[in-house]
């Protein structure tokens, strides 16, 4: 395509975004129109997208770009911007062991408090290091109580209410969290049955978790049931689902109790016996004997974007909202982020109910997503925190190589699939885009079924459509 022809295409697209530009020219070049690509995908539900020139902001092509749709995990891009602007790339979460009195003869004259600062990445190995440091200061016990405090963030029992009960990506939120608020369940054949374990698995240590228990039920379905019995999280697992052996993470609903239980075990192993933990609501006063800091915010967000960690997104977003005085609940924090985005970019469609996108009630339009990525994301270096995206071939498998670069955030729920980010066309032209697809009627009918009929095929078709659109845009705007 020569420069004149390319200019005609751009002019036609600018004049009527979403329409077929110079159809005879595109057909001659073997480039399908976006309408043809959408039709070929065969997707039910809604399909909206916007692609724009990153430098000028000119919208080059769109389809239902102003319609608010669920962003799924692509919302983590907005959460990252919210946090980077308000907290700064060097921000770190802190967790502290606080003594309410002096140390005399190896005993804390008062209480010891495990105080969380909202760190979503705190691990069992981190608590192990804190227990060793406490013993290294000569502490051998307390005269008072062992307390836990998780009030740095509001408690939320779960992120979204329409997920399977056993979904480890949908745990509770608190100011004191451990192992992404997950407990490790393992099983293996032993004699005529199975040996079961529930532990707080770390890289170096795997202490037993006493706040969570599991029992086998002689049934085929459901795979898991959950109940809260006197502060102990009680699970049952269907015998038909166990097989020879395996493991999985389960969500924790009493995060402060879980963290306190694990620390008590680790401290005892270091020669520091502690009373059973008790949770307190008021912020503790005293002296911090030992402190642990998380990674800086920028690498923490990069990991969140790579692995799509929901609890990290919620902790980061709720920490920002708390600082702004609007973090009384997860819903209130989501609304605060919506208002912030409206103020910063003029986004009118943003209606956020969380920060991870796990809740399908969160909405934003493709055009408002693109505006945020361009106006805020580009100067903040958001692309550098995103994961390189691999296109899919005609069979739906990732391509081994591709002629242009894409860095983006994906989002996947039952009958919802999204992609938003940046691409560099073959000639170096930089574009910003958002592609949202969703069939909310089919999603509602699926309920909490983790694998509803037709769900995988629908998501696969959506992901293939994303790749075909990116190929089209690279061909038209990148040479």
CSV table of C-alpha atoms in Angstrom, one decimal, residues 152-446:
chain,number,residue,atom,x,y,z
A,152,UNK,CA,-5.4,-1.1,57.7
A,153,UNK,CA,-8.0,-2.2,55.1
A,154,UNK,CA,-11.7,-2.9,55.5
A,155,UNK,CA,-12.6,-6.5,55.7
A,156,UNK,CA,-14.4,-8.0,52.7
A,157,UNK,CA,-15.5,-11.7,52.9
A,158,UNK,CA,-15.0,-12.1,49.1
A,159,UNK,CA,-14.3,-10.0,46.0
A,160,UNK,CA,-17.2,-11.3,43.9
A,161,UNK,CA,-20.3,-13.2,44.9
A,162,UNK,CA,-20.8,-15.2,41.7
A,163,UNK,CA,-17.7,-17.4,41.9
A,164,UNK,CA,-17.3,-21.1,43.0
A,165,UNK,CA,-16.9,-21.4,46.7
A,166,UNK,CA,-13.5,-23.0,46.3
A,167,UNK,CA,-12.1,-20.3,43.9
A,168,UNK,CA,-8.7,-19.3,45.4
A,169,UNK,CA,-8.7,-16.2,43.3
A,170,UNK,CA,-11.7,-14.9,45.2
A,171,UNK,CA,-10.5,-14.8,48.8
A,172,UNK,CA,-11.3,-12.4,51.6
A,173,UNK,CA,-9.6,-9.0,51.8
A,174,UNK,CA,-8.1,-7.6,55.0
A,175,UNK,CA,-5.3,-5.4,56.2
A,176,UNK,CA,-3.5,-8.6,57.3
A,177,UNK,CA,-3.2,-11.2,54.5
A,178,UNK,CA,-1.0,-14.2,54.1
A,179,UNK,CA,-0.2,-16.3,51.0
A,180,UNK,CA,-2.7,-14.3,49.0
A,181,UNK,CA,-5.2,-15.4,51.6
A,182,UNK,CA,-5.0,-19.0,50.5
A,183,UNK,CA,-4.5,-22.3,52.3
A,184,UNK,CA,-2.8,-25.3,50.7
A,185,UNK,CA,-4.8,-28.5,50.5
A,186,UNK,CA,-3.0,-31.7,49.6
A,187,UNK,CA,-4.0,-35.3,49.4
A,188,UNK,CA,-2.5,-38.6,48.5
A,189,UNK,CA,-3.4,-42.3,48.6
A,190,UNK,CA,-2.8,-44.0,52.0
A,191,UNK,CA,-4.0,-47.5,52.5
A,192,UNK,CA,-7.6,-47.7,51.6
A,193,UNK,CA,-8.2,-44.0,51.7
A,194,UNK,CA,-6.3,-40.7,51.4
A,195,UNK,CA,-4.0,-38.7,53.7
A,196,UNK,CA,-5.0,-35.0,53.8
A,197,UNK,CA,-3.0,-31.9,54.7
A,198,UNK,CA,-3.9,-28.2,55.2
A,199,UNK,CA,-0.9,-26.0,55.5
A,200,UNK,CA,0.4,-22.5,54.9
A,201,UNK,CA,2.9,-23.6,52.3
A,202,UNK,CA,5.9,-21.4,51.7
A,203,UNK,CA,9.1,-22.0,49.8
A,204,UNK,CA,11.2,-22.9,52.8
A,205,UNK,CA,8.6,-23.9,55.5
A,206,UNK,CA,5.2,-25.5,55.4
A,207,UNK,CA,3.6,-25.1,58.8
A,208,UNK,CA,0.2,-26.8,59.4
A,209,UNK,CA,-2.8,-24.4,59.3
A,210,UNK,CA,-4.9,-25.0,62.4
A,211,UNK,CA,-7.6,-22.5,61.4
A,212,UNK,CA,-8.7,-24.6,58.4
A,213,UNK,CA,-9.7,-28.2,58.3
A,214,UNK,CA,-10.9,-30.6,55.6
A,215,UNK,CA,-12.8,-33.9,55.6
A,216,UNK,CA,-13.7,-36.4,52.8
A,217,UNK,CA,-17.4,-36.8,51.9
A,218,UNK,CA,-18.6,-39.9,50.1
A,219,UNK,CA,-20.2,-38.2,47.1
A,220,UNK,CA,-19.6,-37.2,43.5
A,221,UNK,CA,-20.8,-33.6,43.7
A,222,UNK,CA,-20.3,-30.9,44.7
A,223,UNK,CA,-16.5,-31.1,44.7
A,224,UNK,CA,-16.2,-28.8,47.8
A,225,UNK,CA,-18.5,-27.5,50.5
A,226,UNK,CA,-17.5,-24.8,53.0
A,227,UNK,CA,-18.7,-23.8,56.5
A,228,UNK,CA,-17.5,-21.6,59.3
A,229,UNK,CA,-17.6,-23.5,62.6
A,230,UNK,CA,-16.6,-21.5,65.6
A,231,UNK,CA,-13.8,-19.6,63.8
A,232,UNK,CA,-12.5,-22.8,62.1
A,233,UNK,CA,-12.9,-22.9,58.3
A,234,UNK,CA,-14.4,-26.3,57.6
A,235,UNK,CA,-14.2,-27.9,54.1
A,236,UNK,CA,-15.4,-31.1,52.8
A,237,UNK,CA,-14.2,-32.6,49.5
A,238,UNK,CA,-16.0,-35.2,47.3
A,239,UNK,CA,-14.2,-38.6,47.4
A,240,UNK,CA,-15.0,-39.0,43.7
A,241,UNK,CA,-12.8,-35.9,42.9
A,242,UNK,CA,-9.6,-37.0,44.7
A,243,UNK,CA,-8.0,-39.7,42.4
A,244,UNK,CA,-4.6,-40.9,43.4
A,245,UNK,CA,-3.3,-37.5,44.8
A,246,UNK,CA,-2.9,-33.9,44.1
A,247,UNK,CA,-3.1,-30.4,45.7
A,248,UNK,CA,-4.8,-27.1,45.3
A,249,UNK,CA,-5.1,-23.7,47.1
A,250,UNK,CA,-8.4,-22.9,48.8
A,251,UNK,CA,-9.5,-19.3,49.8
A,252,UNK,CA,-9.2,-18.1,53.4
A,253,UNK,CA,-12.2,-16.2,54.9
A,254,UNK,CA,-10.5,-15.4,58.3
A,255,UNK,CA,-7.2,-13.9,57.2
A,256,UNK,CA,-6.1,-12.3,60.5
A,257,UNK,CA,-6.7,-15.5,62.4
A,258,UNK,CA,-4.9,-17.5,59.7
A,259,UNK,CA,-1.8,-15.2,59.8
A,260,UNK,CA,-1.8,-15.2,63.6
A,261,UNK,CA,-2.1,-19.0,63.7
A,262,UNK,CA,0.8,-19.5,61.3
A,263,UNK,CA,3.0,-16.9,63.1
A,264,UNK,CA,2.4,-18.6,66.5
A,265,UNK,CA,3.7,-21.9,65.1
A,266,UNK,CA,6.7,-20.3,63.5
A,267,UNK,CA,7.6,-18.3,66.7
A,268,UNK,CA,7.3,-21.4,68.8
A,269,UNK,CA,9.8,-23.1,66.6
A,270,UNK,CA,12.2,-20.2,67.3
A,271,UNK,CA,11.8,-20.5,71.0
A,272,UNK,CA,9.2,-17.8,71.4
A,273,UNK,CA,6.0,-19.4,72.7
A,274,UNK,CA,3.0,-17.1,72.3
A,275,UNK,CA,-0.6,-17.3,73.5
A,276,UNK,CA,-3.4,-18.1,71.0
A,277,UNK,CA,-3.9,-15.1,68.8
A,278,UNK,CA,-6.7,-12.7,69.3
A,279,UNK,CA,-7.9,-10.2,66.7
A,280,UNK,CA,-8.3,-6.5,67.7
A,281,UNK,CA,-10.1,-3.7,65.8
A,282,UNK,CA,-8.3,-0.6,67.1
A,283,UNK,CA,-4.8,0.3,65.7
A,284,UNK,CA,-2.1,-0.9,68.2
A,285,UNK,CA,0.2,1.5,70.0
A,286,UNK,CA,3.7,0.6,71.0
A,287,UNK,CA,7.1,0.0,69.5
A,288,UNK,CA,7.8,-1.9,66.3
A,289,UNK,CA,10.4,-4.5,67.1
A,290,UNK,CA,10.4,-6.1,63.7
A,291,UNK,CA,9.2,-4.9,60.3
A,292,UNK,CA,8.9,-6.4,56.9
A,293,UNK,CA,8.5,-4.5,53.7
A,294,UNK,CA,7.0,-5.7,50.4
A,295,UNK,CA,8.6,-5.1,47.0
A,296,UNK,CA,8.2,-1.6,45.6
A,297,UNK,CA,4.9,-0.9,43.9
A,298,UNK,CA,6.2,-0.9,40.3
A,299,UNK,CA,7.5,-4.6,40.4
A,300,UNK,CA,4.5,-5.6,42.5
A,301,UNK,CA,2.2,-4.2,39.8
A,302,UNK,CA,4.2,-5.9,37.1
A,303,UNK,CA,3.7,-9.2,38.8
A,304,UNK,CA,0.0,-8.5,39.3
A,305,UNK,CA,-0.4,-7.7,35.6
A,306,UNK,CA,1.5,-10.9,34.6
A,307,UNK,CA,-0.3,-13.3,36.9
A,308,UNK,CA,-3.6,-11.3,37.1
A,309,UNK,CA,-3.6,-11.5,40.9
A,310,UNK,CA,-7.0,-10.3,42.1
A,311,UNK,CA,-6.1,-9.8,45.8
A,312,UNK,CA,-3.1,-7.6,44.8
A,313,UNK,CA,-5.4,-5.4,42.7
A,314,UNK,CA,-7.9,-5.0,45.5
A,315,UNK,CA,-5.3,-4.3,48.2
A,316,UNK,CA,-3.6,-1.7,46.1
A,317,UNK,CA,-6.8,0.0,45.0
A,318,UNK,CA,-8.3,0.0,48.5
A,319,UNK,CA,-5.0,1.4,50.0
A,320,UNK,CA,-5.2,4.3,47.6
A,321,UNK,CA,-8.9,4.9,48.4
A,322,UNK,CA,-8.2,4.8,52.2
A,323,UNK,CA,-5.6,7.5,51.7
A,324,UNK,CA,-8.1,9.6,49.9
A,325,UNK,CA,-10.7,9.1,52.7
A,326,UNK,CA,-13.0,7.0,50.5
A,327,UNK,CA,-12.2,3.4,51.4
A,328,UNK,CA,-14.9,2.3,53.8
A,329,UNK,CA,-15.7,-0.8,51.7
A,330,UNK,CA,-14.7,-2.5,48.5
A,331,UNK,CA,-17.7,-1.0,46.7
A,332,UNK,CA,-16.9,2.5,48.0
A,333,UNK,CA,-13.3,2.1,47.0
A,334,UNK,CA,-14.4,1.1,43.5
A,335,UNK,CA,-16.6,4.2,43.2
A,336,UNK,CA,-13.7,6.4,44.4
A,337,UNK,CA,-11.6,5.0,41.6
A,338,UNK,CA,-14.4,5.7,39.1
A,339,UNK,CA,-14.6,9.3,40.3
A,340,UNK,CA,-10.8,9.7,40.1
A,341,UNK,CA,-10.8,8.5,36.5
A,342,UNK,CA,-13.6,10.8,35.6
A,343,UNK,CA,-11.7,13.8,37.0
A,344,UNK,CA,-8.4,12.8,35.3
A,345,UNK,CA,-9.6,11.9,31.9
A,346,UNK,CA,-13.3,12.9,31.6
A,347,UNK,CA,-14.4,9.2,31.6
A,348,UNK,CA,-18.2,9.1,31.8
A,349,UNK,CA,-18.8,5.4,31.5
A,350,UNK,CA,-16.6,4.2,34.4
A,351,UNK,CA,-18.7,2.4,37.1
A,352,UNK,CA,-16.2,0.3,39.1
A,353,UNK,CA,-17.3,-2.1,41.9
A,354,UNK,CA,-13.8,-3.4,42.6
A,355,UNK,CA,-10.3,-3.0,41.4
A,356,UNK,CA,-9.6,-6.5,39.9
A,357,UNK,CA,-12.4,-6.8,37.4
A,358,UNK,CA,-13.6,-10.0,39.0
A,359,UNK,CA,-17.0,-8.6,39.6
A,360,UNK,CA,-19.0,-8.5,36.3
A,361,UNK,CA,-20.9,-5.4,37.5
A,362,UNK,CA,-17.7,-3.2,36.9
A,363,UNK,CA,-18.1,-1.3,33.6
A,364,UNK,CA,-16.2,1.0,31.3
A,365,UNK,CA,-16.3,1.7,27.6
A,366,UNK,CA,-13.5,0.9,25.2
A,367,UNK,CA,-13.1,4.5,24.3
A,368,UNK,CA,-12.7,5.5,28.0
A,369,UNK,CA,-10.2,2.7,28.5
A,370,UNK,CA,-8.2,3.9,25.5
A,371,UNK,CA,-8.3,7.4,26.8
A,372,UNK,CA,-6.9,6.3,30.1
A,373,UNK,CA,-4.2,4.2,28.6
A,374,UNK,CA,-3.1,7.1,26.3
A,375,UNK,CA,-3.5,10.1,28.6
A,376,UNK,CA,-2.3,8.5,31.9
A,377,UNK,CA,-0.7,5.2,31.0
A,378,UNK,CA,1.8,6.4,28.4
A,379,UNK,CA,3.4,9.1,30.6
A,380,UNK,CA,3.4,6.7,33.6
A,381,UNK,CA,5.2,3.9,31.7
A,382,UNK,CA,2.3,1.5,32.0
A,383,UNK,CA,3.3,-0.4,28.9
A,384,UNK,CA,6.5,-1.5,30.7
A,385,UNK,CA,4.4,-3.2,33.4
A,386,UNK,CA,2.2,-5.1,30.9
A,387,UNK,CA,2.8,-8.6,29.6
A,388,UNK,CA,3.8,-9.2,26.0
A,389,UNK,CA,0.8,-10.6,24.2
A,390,UNK,CA,1.0,-13.5,21.7
A,391,UNK,CA,-1.4,-13.6,18.8
A,392,UNK,CA,-3.4,-16.8,18.2
A,393,UNK,CA,-3.4,-18.6,14.9
A,394,UNK,CA,-6.3,-20.0,13.0
A,395,UNK,CA,-6.5,-23.0,15.4
A,396,UNK,CA,-6.5,-20.8,18.5
A,397,UNK,CA,-3.0,-21.7,19.5
A,398,UNK,CA,-0.4,-19.0,20.4
A,399,UNK,CA,1.7,-18.0,17.4
A,400,UNK,CA,5.5,-18.8,17.7
A,401,UNK,CA,6.4,-15.4,16.1
A,402,UNK,CA,4.6,-12.3,15.0
A,403,UNK,CA,5.7,-9.3,13.0
A,404,UNK,CA,4.7,-6.6,15.5
A,405,UNK,CA,4.8,-6.1,19.2
A,406,UNK,CA,1.8,-6.0,21.6
A,407,UNK,CA,1.9,-5.4,25.3
A,408,UNK,CA,-1.5,-5.6,26.9
A,409,UNK,CA,-3.7,-6.8,29.8
A,410,UNK,CA,-6.1,-9.6,29.2
A,411,UNK,CA,-9.3,-10.3,31.0
A,412,UNK,CA,-11.3,-13.5,31.1
A,413,UNK,CA,-14.5,-14.5,32.8
A,414,UNK,CA,-17.2,-16.9,31.7
A,415,UNK,CA,-18.6,-15.3,28.5
A,416,UNK,CA,-16.4,-12.2,29.0
A,417,UNK,CA,-13.1,-11.7,27.2
A,418,UNK,CA,-11.2,-8.4,27.0
A,419,UNK,CA,-7.8,-7.1,25.8
A,420,UNK,CA,-6.5,-3.6,26.3
A,421,UNK,CA,-3.0,-2.2,25.7
A,422,UNK,CA,-0.4,-0.9,23.2
A,423,UNK,CA,1.0,-2.2,20.0
A,424,UNK,CA,3.9,-1.1,17.7
A,425,UNK,CA,3.1,-1.6,14.1
A,426,UNK,CA,5.7,-2.9,11.6
A,427,UNK,CA,6.7,0.7,10.6
A,428,UNK,CA,7.0,1.8,14.2
A,429,UNK,CA,3.6,3.5,14.5
A,430,UNK,CA,2.4,3.2,18.1
A,431,UNK,CA,-1.3,2.4,18.7
A,432,UNK,CA,-3.4,2.1,21.8
A,433,UNK,CA,-6.5,-0.2,21.8
A,434,UNK,CA,-9.2,-1.8,23.8
A,435,UNK,CA,-11.3,-4.8,22.7
A,436,UNK,CA,-14.3,-5.9,24.9
A,437,UNK,CA,-16.6,-8.8,24.3
A,438,UNK,CA,-19.3,-10.1,26.6
A,439,UNK,CA,-22.5,-12.2,26.6
A,440,UNK,CA,-23.9,-11.3,30.0
A,441,UNK,CA,-27.2,-13.2,29.5
A,442,UNK,CA,-25.3,-16.5,29.0
A,443,UNK,CA,-23.0,-15.6,31.9
A,444,UNK,CA,-26.0,-15.1,34.2
A,445,UNK,CA,-27.5,-18.5,33.1
A,446,UNK,CA,-24.1,-20.2,33.9
